[in-house]
Amino acid sequence: MAATLLKSAELWTMGESNQYLESGDVLVADGVIRQIGPRGTLTVSQDVHTIDLSGLILLPGLINCHTHLSLTNLKGLGNNLSLFPWLQQMGAAIAHQDSGDVNVATRAGLSELLRSGVTCLCDCGPNGPGVVAALGTERGLRTVSGLMVRSSWFGRSVAGNLAGDIAATEELLTYWSQRSGLPSFFLGAHSLYTASPDLLRNAKRASRTLGLDFNLHLAECAEETEYIRQQYGVSPVVHAERLGLLDEFTIVNHCVDITSDEMGLLADRGVRVVHCPASNAKLGSGTARVVEMRERGLLVGLGTDSAASNDDLNMFQEMRMAVLLQRAYYCDPSRFSALDALRMSTIDAARVLGMSDRIGSIEIGKLADLIAVETCLPVRQRGVTGLDALIFAADSTRVRMVMVDGKLLLDDVRSGGTGLVQAG
Ligand SMILES: [Zn+2]
């Protein structure tokens, strides 16, 4: 693959050092970041392919740590419901989806993610992880997907077969180990209220045997806490702890309704957390106390959750929502910045998904997952960085270039706005 020089961009690397360059160049070759430096300082060959990013901001590709792509065609359903009745309505709608509907929804979701600068996503069903891996790879995006096992759905038992789910996951691992490096997998459970203690214990054990992460919705709202207390006499986090679900190989989504001590317990266990502010707000679940979580040492990534509870998959909007809600919750603008939100969508998101050795920052040797973004502000005031403009005025953001593994998936810079590059 020819070398590509990305030139003259405002650069936010999100790496350990040199986080910001007012005007910087990045050299990419064979899908890997080879050189980074101030404008005009890199050593490049004469036949290098150059893309001029003057006026644009170059960032690591955004990582959406939690979504459900097959629900993309259910936007707007249950608009005024809280989590449990909303999930019941979703369950009924999902029962009517056939494989064609799932494919259309998944493709629509992937396109929406790509258009908004997402280069890697973690999909949590309810449909097969193989669909997401195949369609994501076809679109050129990096995916993490897995089964979220269940044994019941709000009073109705669900026919489940953990042995079959484990076999299906093993099959996927074997299939993709011989192909493209874009997809990876986990094995999870939907939640504490839709999976029996035995199923949760066994699924967690199986994920360890397979060497995969365990993924779970946890403590999403007071409704969940009340239900788990009625059933088991303890809070969701304590129930999960007693079942042996909490360790450094577990990713939990939401954690809105947890105590400060429970945050400490999750941090001690090395559990990674995904924050989904828009979905939590829309369903009236509340606001996770992310500032406190991070102060207590928890690693937190950002996710949109499904388009059915959001109702979009735009990570710039999600970052804006995260900043605004944390500031509103704490009545303090100083404890959560635009850079914090970007960190939760790049390097910390990569750490949450166990991929920070490869992606999440613009650093030499990392894979070239990169995006170039325009802020359509008429004038940027002195002292306002491009990053502030991106996050606080997310409505005026336009993604102009998306690159995954050094391959251009969206190129509005050279094409003058014709847009998506054909996958292939
Ligand atoms: Zn979810």
PDB file of C-alpha atoms and ligand atoms in Angstrom, residues 66 68 217 254 305, ligand 1:
ATOM      1  CA  HIS A  66     -21.996   0.140  23.256  1.00  0.00           C
ATOM      2  CA  HIS A  68     -27.280  -2.569  19.193  1.00  0.00           C
ATOM      3  CA  HIS A 217     -26.007  -4.242  31.197  1.00  0.00           C
ATOM      4  CA  HIS A 254     -24.647   2.132  32.291  1.00  0.00           C
ATOM      5  CA  ASP A 305     -26.590   2.483  23.038  1.00  0.00           C
TER       6      ASP A 305
HETATM    7 ZN    ZN B   1     -27.721  -1.607  25.582  1.00  0.00          ZN
END
